[in-house]
Coordinates of C-alpha atoms and ligand atoms in Angstrom, one line a residue:
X1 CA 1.8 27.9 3.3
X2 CA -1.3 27.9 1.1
X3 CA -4.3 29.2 2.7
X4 CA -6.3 25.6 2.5
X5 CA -3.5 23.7 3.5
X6 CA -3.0 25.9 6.3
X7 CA -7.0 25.4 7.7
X8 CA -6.5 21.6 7.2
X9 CA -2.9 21.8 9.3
X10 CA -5.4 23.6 11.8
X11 CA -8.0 21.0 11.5
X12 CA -6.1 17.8 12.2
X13 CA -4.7 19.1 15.3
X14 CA -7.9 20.1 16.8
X15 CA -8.7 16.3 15.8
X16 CA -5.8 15.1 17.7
X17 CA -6.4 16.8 20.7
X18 CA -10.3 15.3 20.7
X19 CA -8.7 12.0 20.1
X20 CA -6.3 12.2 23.1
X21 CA -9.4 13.2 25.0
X22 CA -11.6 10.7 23.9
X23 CA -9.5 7.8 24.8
X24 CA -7.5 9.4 28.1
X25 CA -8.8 7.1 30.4
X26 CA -7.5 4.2 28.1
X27 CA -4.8 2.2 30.2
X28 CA -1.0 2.9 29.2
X29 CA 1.2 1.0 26.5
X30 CA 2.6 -2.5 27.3
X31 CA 4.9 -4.6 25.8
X32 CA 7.1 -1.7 24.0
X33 CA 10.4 -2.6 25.4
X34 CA 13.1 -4.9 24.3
X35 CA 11.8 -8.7 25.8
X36 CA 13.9 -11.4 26.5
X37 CA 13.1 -14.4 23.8
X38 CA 11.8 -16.9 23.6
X39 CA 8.5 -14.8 24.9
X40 CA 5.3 -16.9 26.4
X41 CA 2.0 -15.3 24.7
X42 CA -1.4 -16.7 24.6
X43 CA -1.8 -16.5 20.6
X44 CA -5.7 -16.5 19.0
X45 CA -6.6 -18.1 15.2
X46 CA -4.8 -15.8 12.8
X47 CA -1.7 -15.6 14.9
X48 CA -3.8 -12.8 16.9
X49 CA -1.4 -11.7 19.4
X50 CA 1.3 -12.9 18.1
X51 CA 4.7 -11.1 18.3
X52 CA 6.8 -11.3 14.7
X53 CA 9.9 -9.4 15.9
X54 CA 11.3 -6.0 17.3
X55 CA 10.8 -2.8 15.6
X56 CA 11.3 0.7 15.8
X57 CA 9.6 1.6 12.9
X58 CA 5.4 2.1 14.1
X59 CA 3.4 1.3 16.7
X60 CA -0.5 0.9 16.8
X61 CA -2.5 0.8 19.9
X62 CA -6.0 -0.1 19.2
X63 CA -7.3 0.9 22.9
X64 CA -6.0 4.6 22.6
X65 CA -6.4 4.6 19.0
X66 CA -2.6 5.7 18.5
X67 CA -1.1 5.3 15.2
X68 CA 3.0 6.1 15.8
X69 CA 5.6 6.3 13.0
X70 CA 9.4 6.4 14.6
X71 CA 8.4 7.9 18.1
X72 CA 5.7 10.4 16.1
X73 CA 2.2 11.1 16.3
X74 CA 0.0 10.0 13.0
X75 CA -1.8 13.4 13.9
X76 CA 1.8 15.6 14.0
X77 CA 3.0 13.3 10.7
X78 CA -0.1 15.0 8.9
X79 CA -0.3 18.5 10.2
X80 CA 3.4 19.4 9.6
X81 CA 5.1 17.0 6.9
X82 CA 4.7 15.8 3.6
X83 CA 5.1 12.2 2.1
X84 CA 9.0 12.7 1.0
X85 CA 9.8 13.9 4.8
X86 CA 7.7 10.8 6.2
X87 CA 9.1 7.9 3.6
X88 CA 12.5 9.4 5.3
X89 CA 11.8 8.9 8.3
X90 CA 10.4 5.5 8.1
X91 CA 13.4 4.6 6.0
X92 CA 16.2 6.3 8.2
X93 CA 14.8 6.3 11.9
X94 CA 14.4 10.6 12.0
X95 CA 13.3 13.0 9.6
X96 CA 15.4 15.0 7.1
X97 CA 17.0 18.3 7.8
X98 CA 16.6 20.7 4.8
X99 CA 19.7 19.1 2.5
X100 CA 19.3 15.5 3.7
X101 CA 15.5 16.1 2.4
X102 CA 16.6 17.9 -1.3
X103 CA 19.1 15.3 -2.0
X104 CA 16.4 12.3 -0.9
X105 CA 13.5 14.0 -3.3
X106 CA 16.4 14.4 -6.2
X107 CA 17.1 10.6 -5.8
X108 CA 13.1 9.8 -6.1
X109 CA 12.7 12.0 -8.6
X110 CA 15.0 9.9 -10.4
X111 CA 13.5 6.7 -10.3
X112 CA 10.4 8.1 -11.1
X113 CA 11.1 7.1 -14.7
X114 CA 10.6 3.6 -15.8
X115 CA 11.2 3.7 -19.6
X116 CA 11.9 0.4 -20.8
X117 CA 9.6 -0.9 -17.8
X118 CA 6.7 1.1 -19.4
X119 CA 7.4 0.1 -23.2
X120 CA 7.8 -3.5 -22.2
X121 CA 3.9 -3.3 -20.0
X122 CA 2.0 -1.8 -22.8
X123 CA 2.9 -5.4 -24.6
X124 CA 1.0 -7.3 -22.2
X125 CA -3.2 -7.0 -21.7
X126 CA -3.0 -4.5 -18.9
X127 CA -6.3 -3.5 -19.6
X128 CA -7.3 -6.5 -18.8
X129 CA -5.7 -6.9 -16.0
X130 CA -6.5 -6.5 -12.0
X131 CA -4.6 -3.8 -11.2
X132 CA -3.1 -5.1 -8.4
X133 CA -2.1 -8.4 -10.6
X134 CA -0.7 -5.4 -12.8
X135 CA 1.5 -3.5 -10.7
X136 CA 3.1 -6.8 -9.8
X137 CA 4.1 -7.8 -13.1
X138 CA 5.2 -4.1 -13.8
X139 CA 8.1 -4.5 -10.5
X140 CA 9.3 -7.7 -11.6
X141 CA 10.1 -5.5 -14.9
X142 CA 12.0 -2.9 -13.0
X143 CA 14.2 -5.5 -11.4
X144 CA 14.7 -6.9 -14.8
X145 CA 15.5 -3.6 -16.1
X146 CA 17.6 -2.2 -13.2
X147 CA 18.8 -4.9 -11.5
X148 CA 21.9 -6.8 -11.6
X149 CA 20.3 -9.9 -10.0
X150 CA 19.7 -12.2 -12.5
X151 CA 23.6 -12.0 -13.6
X152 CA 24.2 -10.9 -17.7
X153 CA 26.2 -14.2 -17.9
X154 CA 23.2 -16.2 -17.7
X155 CA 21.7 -15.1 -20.7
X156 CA 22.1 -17.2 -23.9
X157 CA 23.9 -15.8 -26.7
X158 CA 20.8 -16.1 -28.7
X159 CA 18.8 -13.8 -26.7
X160 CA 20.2 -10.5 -28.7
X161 CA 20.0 -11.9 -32.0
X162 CA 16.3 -12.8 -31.1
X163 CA 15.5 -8.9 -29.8
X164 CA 16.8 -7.7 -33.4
X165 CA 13.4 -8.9 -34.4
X166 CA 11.0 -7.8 -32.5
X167 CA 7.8 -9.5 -34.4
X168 CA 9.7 -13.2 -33.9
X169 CA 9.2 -15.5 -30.6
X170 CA 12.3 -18.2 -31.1
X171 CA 11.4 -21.5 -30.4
X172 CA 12.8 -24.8 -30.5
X173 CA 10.1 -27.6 -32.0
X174 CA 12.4 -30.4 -30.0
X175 CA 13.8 -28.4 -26.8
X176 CA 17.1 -29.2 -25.8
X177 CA 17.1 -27.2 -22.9
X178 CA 19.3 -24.7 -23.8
X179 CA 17.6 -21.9 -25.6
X180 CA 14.6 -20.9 -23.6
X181 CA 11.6 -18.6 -25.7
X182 CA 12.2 -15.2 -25.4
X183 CA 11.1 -12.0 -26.8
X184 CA 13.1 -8.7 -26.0
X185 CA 12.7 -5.1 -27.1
X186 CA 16.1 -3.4 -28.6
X187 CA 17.0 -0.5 -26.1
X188 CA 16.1 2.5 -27.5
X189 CA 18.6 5.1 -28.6
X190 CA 17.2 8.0 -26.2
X191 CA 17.7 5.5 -23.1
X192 CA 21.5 5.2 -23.2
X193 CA 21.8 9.3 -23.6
X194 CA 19.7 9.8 -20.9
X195 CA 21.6 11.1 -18.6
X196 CA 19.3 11.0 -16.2
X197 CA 18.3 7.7 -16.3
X198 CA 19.6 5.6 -12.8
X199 CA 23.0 3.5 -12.6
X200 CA 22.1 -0.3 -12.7
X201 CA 21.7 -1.9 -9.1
X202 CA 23.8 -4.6 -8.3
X203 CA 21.7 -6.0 -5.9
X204 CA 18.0 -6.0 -4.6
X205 CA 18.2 -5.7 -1.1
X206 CA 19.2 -2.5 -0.1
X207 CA 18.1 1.3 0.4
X208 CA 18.8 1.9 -3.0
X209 CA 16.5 -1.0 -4.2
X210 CA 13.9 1.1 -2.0
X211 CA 13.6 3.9 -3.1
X212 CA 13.3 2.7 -6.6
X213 CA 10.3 1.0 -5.5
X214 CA 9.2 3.6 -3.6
X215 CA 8.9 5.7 -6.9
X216 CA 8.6 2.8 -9.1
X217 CA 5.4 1.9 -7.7
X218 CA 4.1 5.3 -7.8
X219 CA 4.6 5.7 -11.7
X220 CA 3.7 1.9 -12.3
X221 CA 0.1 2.6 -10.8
X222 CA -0.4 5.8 -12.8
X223 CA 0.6 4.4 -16.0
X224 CA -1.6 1.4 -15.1
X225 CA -4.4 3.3 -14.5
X226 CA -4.2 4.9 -17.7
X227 CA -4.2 2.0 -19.3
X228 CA -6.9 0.9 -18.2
X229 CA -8.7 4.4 -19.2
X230 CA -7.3 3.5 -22.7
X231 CA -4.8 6.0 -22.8
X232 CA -0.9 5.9 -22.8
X233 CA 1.0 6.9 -19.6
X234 CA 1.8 10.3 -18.7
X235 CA 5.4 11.4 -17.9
X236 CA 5.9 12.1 -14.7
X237 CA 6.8 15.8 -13.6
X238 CA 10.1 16.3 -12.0
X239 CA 8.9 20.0 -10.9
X240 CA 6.2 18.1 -8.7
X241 CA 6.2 16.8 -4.8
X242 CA 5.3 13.1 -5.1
X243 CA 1.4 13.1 -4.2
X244 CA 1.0 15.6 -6.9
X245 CA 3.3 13.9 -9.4
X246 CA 1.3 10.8 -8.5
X247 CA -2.3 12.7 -9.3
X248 CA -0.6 14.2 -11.9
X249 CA 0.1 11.1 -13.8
X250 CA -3.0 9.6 -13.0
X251 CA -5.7 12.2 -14.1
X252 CA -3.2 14.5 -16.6
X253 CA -3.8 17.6 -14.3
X254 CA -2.0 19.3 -12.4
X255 CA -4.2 19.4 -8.6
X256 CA -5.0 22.4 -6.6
X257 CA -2.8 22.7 -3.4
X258 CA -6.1 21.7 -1.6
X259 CA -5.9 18.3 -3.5
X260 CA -1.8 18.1 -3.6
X261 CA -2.4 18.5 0.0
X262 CA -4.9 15.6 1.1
X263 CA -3.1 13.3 -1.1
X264 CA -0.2 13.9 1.0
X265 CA -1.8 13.3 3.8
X266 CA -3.8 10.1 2.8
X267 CA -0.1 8.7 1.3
X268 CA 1.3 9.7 5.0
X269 CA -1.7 8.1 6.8
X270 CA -1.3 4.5 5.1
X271 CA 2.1 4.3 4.6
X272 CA 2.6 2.0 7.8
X273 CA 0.4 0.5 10.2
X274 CA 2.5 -2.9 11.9
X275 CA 2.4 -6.0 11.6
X276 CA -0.5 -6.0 8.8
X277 CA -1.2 -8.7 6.4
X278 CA 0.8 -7.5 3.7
X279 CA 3.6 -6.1 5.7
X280 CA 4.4 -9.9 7.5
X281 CA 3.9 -11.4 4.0
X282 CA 6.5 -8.9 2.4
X283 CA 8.8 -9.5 5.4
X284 CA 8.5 -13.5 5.3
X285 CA 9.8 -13.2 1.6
X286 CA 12.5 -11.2 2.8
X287 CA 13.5 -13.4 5.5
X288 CA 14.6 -16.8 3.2
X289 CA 17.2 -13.5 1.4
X290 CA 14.8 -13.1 -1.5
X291 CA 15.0 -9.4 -2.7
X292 CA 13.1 -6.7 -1.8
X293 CA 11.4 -6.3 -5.7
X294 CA 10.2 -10.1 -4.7
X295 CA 8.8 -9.0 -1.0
X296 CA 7.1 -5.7 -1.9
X297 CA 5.2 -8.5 -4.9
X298 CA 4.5 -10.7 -1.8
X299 CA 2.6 -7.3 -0.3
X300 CA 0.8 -6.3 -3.2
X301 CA -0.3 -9.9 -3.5
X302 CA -1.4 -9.6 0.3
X303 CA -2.8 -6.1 -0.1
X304 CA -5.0 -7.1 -3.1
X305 CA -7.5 -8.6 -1.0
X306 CA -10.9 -7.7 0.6
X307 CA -10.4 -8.3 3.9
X308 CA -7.1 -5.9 3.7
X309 CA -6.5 -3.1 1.0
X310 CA -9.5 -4.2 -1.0
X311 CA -11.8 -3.5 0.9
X312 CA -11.7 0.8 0.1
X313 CA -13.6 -0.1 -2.8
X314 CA -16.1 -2.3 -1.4
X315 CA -17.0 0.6 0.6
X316 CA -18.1 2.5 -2.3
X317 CA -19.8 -0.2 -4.3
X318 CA -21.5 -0.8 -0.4
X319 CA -22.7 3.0 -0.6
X320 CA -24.0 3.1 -4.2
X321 CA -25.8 -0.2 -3.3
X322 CA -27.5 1.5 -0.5
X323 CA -28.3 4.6 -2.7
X324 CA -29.9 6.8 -0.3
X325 CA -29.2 8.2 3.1
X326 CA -33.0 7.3 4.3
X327 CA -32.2 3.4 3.4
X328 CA -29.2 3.1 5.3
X329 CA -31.1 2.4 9.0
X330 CA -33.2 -0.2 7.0
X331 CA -29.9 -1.7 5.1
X332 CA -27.8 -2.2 8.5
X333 CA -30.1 -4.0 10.1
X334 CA -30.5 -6.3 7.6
X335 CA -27.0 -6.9 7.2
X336 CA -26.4 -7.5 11.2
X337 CA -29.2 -9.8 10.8
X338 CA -27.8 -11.7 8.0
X339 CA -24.1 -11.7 10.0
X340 CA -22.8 -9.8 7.2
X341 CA -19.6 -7.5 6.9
X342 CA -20.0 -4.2 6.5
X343 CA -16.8 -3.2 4.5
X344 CA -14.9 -0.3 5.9
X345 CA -15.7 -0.6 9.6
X346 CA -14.0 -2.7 12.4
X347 CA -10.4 -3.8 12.8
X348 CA -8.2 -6.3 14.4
X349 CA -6.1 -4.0 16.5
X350 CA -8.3 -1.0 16.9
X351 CA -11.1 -0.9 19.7
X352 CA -11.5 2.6 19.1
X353 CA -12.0 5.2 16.5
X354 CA -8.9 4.4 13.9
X355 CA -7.2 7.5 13.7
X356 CA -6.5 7.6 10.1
X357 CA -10.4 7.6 9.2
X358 CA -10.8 10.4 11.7
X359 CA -8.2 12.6 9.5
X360 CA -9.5 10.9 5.9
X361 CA -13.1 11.4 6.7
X362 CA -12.8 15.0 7.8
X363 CA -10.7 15.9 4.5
X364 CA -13.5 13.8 2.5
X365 CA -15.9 16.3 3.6
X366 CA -14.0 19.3 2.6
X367 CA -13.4 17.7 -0.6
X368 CA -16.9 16.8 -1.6
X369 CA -18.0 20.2 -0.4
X370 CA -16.5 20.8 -4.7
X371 CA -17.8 17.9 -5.4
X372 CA -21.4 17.1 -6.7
X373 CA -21.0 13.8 -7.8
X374 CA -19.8 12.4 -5.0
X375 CA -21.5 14.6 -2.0
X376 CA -24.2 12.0 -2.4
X377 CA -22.4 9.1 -1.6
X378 CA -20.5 10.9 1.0
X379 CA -24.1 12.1 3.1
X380 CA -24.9 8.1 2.7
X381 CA -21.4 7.5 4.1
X382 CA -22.0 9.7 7.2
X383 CA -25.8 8.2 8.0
X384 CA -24.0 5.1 7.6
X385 CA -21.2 5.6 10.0
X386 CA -23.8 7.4 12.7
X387 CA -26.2 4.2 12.1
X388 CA -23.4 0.9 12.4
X389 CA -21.2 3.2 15.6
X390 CA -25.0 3.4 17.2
X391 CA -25.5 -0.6 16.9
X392 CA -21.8 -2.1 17.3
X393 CA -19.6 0.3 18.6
X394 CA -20.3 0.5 22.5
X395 CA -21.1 -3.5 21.7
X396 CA -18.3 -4.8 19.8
X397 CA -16.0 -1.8 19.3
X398 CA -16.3 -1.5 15.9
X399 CA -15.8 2.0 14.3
X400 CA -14.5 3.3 11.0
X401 CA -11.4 1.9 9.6
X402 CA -9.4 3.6 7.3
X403 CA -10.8 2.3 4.0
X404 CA -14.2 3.8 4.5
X405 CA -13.6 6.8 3.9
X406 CA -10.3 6.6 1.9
X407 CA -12.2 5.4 -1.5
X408 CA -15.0 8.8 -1.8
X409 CA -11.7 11.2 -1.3
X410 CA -9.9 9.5 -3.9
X411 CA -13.2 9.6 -6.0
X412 CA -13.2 13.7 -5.7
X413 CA -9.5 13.5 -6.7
X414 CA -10.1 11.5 -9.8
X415 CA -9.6 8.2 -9.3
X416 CA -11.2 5.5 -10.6
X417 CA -12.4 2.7 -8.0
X418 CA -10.1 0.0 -9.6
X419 CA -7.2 1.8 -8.4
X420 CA -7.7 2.6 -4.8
X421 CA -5.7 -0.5 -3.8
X422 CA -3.2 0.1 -5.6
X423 CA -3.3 4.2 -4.7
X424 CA -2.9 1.8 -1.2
X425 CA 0.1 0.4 -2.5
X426 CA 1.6 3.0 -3.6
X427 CA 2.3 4.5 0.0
X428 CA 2.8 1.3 1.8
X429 CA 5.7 0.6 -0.3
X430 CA 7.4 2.4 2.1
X431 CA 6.3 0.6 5.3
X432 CA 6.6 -2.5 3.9
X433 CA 10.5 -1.6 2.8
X434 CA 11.5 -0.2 5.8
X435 CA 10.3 -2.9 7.8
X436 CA 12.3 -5.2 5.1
X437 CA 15.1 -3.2 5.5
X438 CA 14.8 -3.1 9.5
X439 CA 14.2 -7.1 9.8
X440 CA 17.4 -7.9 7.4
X441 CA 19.9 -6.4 9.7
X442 CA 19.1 -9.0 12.1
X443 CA 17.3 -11.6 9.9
X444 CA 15.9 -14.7 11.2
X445 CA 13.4 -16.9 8.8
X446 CA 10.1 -16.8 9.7
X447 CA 9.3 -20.8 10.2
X448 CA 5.7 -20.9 12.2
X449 CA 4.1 -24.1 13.0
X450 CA 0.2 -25.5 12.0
X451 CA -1.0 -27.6 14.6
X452 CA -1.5 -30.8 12.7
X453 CA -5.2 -32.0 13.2
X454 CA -5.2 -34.4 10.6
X455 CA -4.8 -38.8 10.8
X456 CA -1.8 -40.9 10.8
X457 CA -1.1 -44.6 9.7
X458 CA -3.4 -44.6 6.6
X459 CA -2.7 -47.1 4.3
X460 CA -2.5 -46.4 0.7
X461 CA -5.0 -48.2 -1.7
X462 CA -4.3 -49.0 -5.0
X463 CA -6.0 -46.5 -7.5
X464 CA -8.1 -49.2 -8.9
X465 CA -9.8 -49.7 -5.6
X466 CA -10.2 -46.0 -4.3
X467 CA -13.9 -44.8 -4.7
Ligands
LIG1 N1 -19.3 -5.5 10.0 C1 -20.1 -6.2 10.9 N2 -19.6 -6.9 11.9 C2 -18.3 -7.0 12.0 C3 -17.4 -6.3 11.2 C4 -17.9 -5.5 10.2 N3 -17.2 -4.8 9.3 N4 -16.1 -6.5 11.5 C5 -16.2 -7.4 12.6 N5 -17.5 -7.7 12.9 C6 -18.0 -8.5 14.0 C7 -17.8 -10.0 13.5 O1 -19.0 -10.4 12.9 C8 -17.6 -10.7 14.8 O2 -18.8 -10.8 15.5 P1 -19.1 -12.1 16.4 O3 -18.1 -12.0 17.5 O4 -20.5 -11.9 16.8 O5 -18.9 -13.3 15.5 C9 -16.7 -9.7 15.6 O6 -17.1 -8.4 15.1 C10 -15.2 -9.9 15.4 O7 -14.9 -9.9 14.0 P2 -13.8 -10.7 13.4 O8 -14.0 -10.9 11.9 O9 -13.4 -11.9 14.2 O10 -12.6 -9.7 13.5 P3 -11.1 -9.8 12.9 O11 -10.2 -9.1 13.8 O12 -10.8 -11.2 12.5 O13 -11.3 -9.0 11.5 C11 -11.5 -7.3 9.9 C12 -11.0 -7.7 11.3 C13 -10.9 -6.0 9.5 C14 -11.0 -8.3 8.9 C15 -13.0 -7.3 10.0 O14 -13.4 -6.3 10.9 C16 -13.7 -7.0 8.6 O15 -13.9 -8.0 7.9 N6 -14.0 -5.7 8.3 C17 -14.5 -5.4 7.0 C18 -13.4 -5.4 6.0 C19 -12.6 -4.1 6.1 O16 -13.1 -3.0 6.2 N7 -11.3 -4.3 6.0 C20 -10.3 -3.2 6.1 C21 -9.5 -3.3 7.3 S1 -8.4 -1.9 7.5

């Protein structure tokens, strides 16, 4: 092992063991056994407390500030595996011996390449695009490209001698229904002899379906962001691990096995974390038998906001705002007076320290240590953190979460702000398919109710009369 990556292995589990320490006297897990259902629970706004289903997948305890994956500590996860070894185990239920882990890279490696996905989302305003919004649109082209879904049969005759002119849009002036407008590229010639390029799916609800989103996502984001920088994607590198193809792609260098290696670990560190937002919402999808491409768009959708995966890059536009460690005291307390957020801190599971910002924010520091353009935000960062634990931690048990300090390392590693969600996304993916994958072998649609508030027995009025 590299001599940096060995001091951080050292590092995180000296954090773990002050972690266990900290929070020792914490009472002991319930409710992590099999229960019989229907189950009585008293449920708060937000279905807060709510239980969605069984899982074996993760488990977070907010008291303890425990963050499992498969029966393994987050803290473990991060000292001794990479992404690859992590995805498998979320996936599979344990991790990978030696060949079982060559033969999953190999297959991820494959799907790393999105040809005609790529050529088809440089013909659409990217660049103007949300990224989030983005990546979205770019996996309903891989399941157009490698899926089987949407049979062949469907398509109208038409639709090929349409693609042999790529400048025309067909259109009918008086629709008859049956020719809808379309515009398709030709395949290209170096597609069909790529040999390496992955057999069509024929459906999109399995493992297979996955792990192409699992890499899929990953080159999606990259090309987006390059897009955005007003470049053309990078190919990725099938001699790199998946954090540093991922940098790769997104910043055109190769990173140091420091910054290969925090990658990792941030990609481990949010790749599941229950039964989040954008988990449930990429689950519910699944549930009615919609595919997985569909509920991993339902996540993104659910990730994209500020109150979930959004809220990384808040953080940072928070700290610039602030612009000095000596006006952080002054900025709190006017933002607890106002009953404002302050982005990057509190959580709705965790009453203690989250464990993933305890890892992130420790690696932030020896990134920045490189890093003169973003040391300063990071010294604000820690004032910041000293100033809001002082006021509301004891008092409402809010700490760090781990968006605050997620967004400053992906700054030293080259990433713009308007990608840190979907940098988010991009390790989620896998949470949010093996908890698909998990749910579907005993599905059951997700059918909550609203408690109905409103009035009964109105009487219509004609639309004359209503004011
Ligand atoms: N800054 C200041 N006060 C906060 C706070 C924050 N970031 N997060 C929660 N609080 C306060 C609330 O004002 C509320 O106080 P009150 O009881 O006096 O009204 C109390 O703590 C409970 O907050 P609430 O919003 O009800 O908690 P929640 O469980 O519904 O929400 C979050 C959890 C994560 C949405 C919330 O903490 C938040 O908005 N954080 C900032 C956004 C963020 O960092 N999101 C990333 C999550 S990983």
């Amino acid at each position: 092992m590299h001599e940096e990556t060995k001091e951080i292995t050292d590092i995180i589990l000296e954090l773990a063991q002050r972690a266990r320490q900290e929070t020792s006297m914490e009472p002991e897990p319930e409710l992590t056994k099999s229960v019989q259902w229907p189950v009585q629970l008293t449920i708060g706004p937000g279905l807060e407390g709510a239980i969605a289903c069984e899982s074996k997948i993760g488990y977070v305890n907010g008291t303890k500030g425990w963050l499992v994956y498969r029966g393994y500590d987050i803290f473990d996860l991060c000292a001794h595996c990479t992404f690859e070894e992590v995805t498998y185990l979320l996936l599979n239920g344990s991790l990978p011996d030696a060949r079982e882990l060559a033969s999953f890279k190999k297959k991820l490696i494959r799907y790393r390449f999105l040809n005609k996905t790529l050529r088809l989302l440089v013909g659409f305003p990217i660049e103007e695009m949300n990224a989030m919004g983005a990546l979205r649109l770019g996996i309903n082209m891989m399941r157009q490209e490698f899926t089987n879904i949407d049979k062949e049969e469907a398509r109208p005759a038409t639709i090929d001698a349409i693609g042999s002119d790529e400048d025309s849009i067909a259109m009918e002036t008086a629709p008859k229904g049956d020719i809808r407008a379309t515009y398709e590229f030709k395949q290209s010639e170096t597609d069909k002899k790529n040999k390496g390029r992955p057999k069509q799916l024929d459906d999109g609800h399995g493992m297979e379906a996955c792990c192409h989103l699992i890499s899929g996502v990953s080159t999606l984001t990259a090309a987006i962001a390059k897009i955005h920088q007003k470049h053309m994607p990078i190919e990725p590198d099938r001699n790199l691990g998946h954090a540093a193809n991922l940098l790769y792609m997104m910043t055109g260098k190769k990173p140091t096995p420091l910054e290969e290696r925090i990658m990792d670990i941030s990609l481990i560190l949010h790749a599941d974390h229950g039964m989040n937002a954008s988990t449930f919402a990429s689950m519910v999808v699944a549930s009615t038998l919609s595919d997985v491409y569909f509920s991993v768009g339902a996540g993104i959708g659910a990730l994209n906001g500020p109150l979930h995966g959004g809220a990384n890059e808040q953080v940072l536009h928070t700290l610039m705002e602030i612009g000095d460690p000596g006006r952080v005291k002054s900025w709190v307390d006017q933002t607890i007076a106002d009953k404002g957020k302050i982005m990057g801190f509190g959580h709705r599971v965790y009453k203690a320290y989250d464990p993933r910002a305890r890892i992130l924010g420790t690696l932030a520091k020896l990134l920045v240590k490189e890093n003169k353009k973003v040391k300063p935000l990071f010294d604000i960062a820690e004032e910041l953190e000293k100033e809001v634990v002082s006021k509301l931690g004891a008092q409402k048990q809010i700490f760090p979460n781990v968006d605050f300090y997620s967004g400053i390392t992906y700054s030293c590693l080259g990433i713009d702000p308007e990608m840190f969600t979907a940098i988010f996304a991009v390790s989620r993916v896998s949470g949010w398919t093996s908890r698909v994958l998990e749910y579907l072998e005993n599905n059951r649609i997700f059918r909550p109710r609203a408690l109905y508030t409103g009035e009964f027995n109105r009487k219509i009025v004609p639309i004359n009369q209503r004011s």
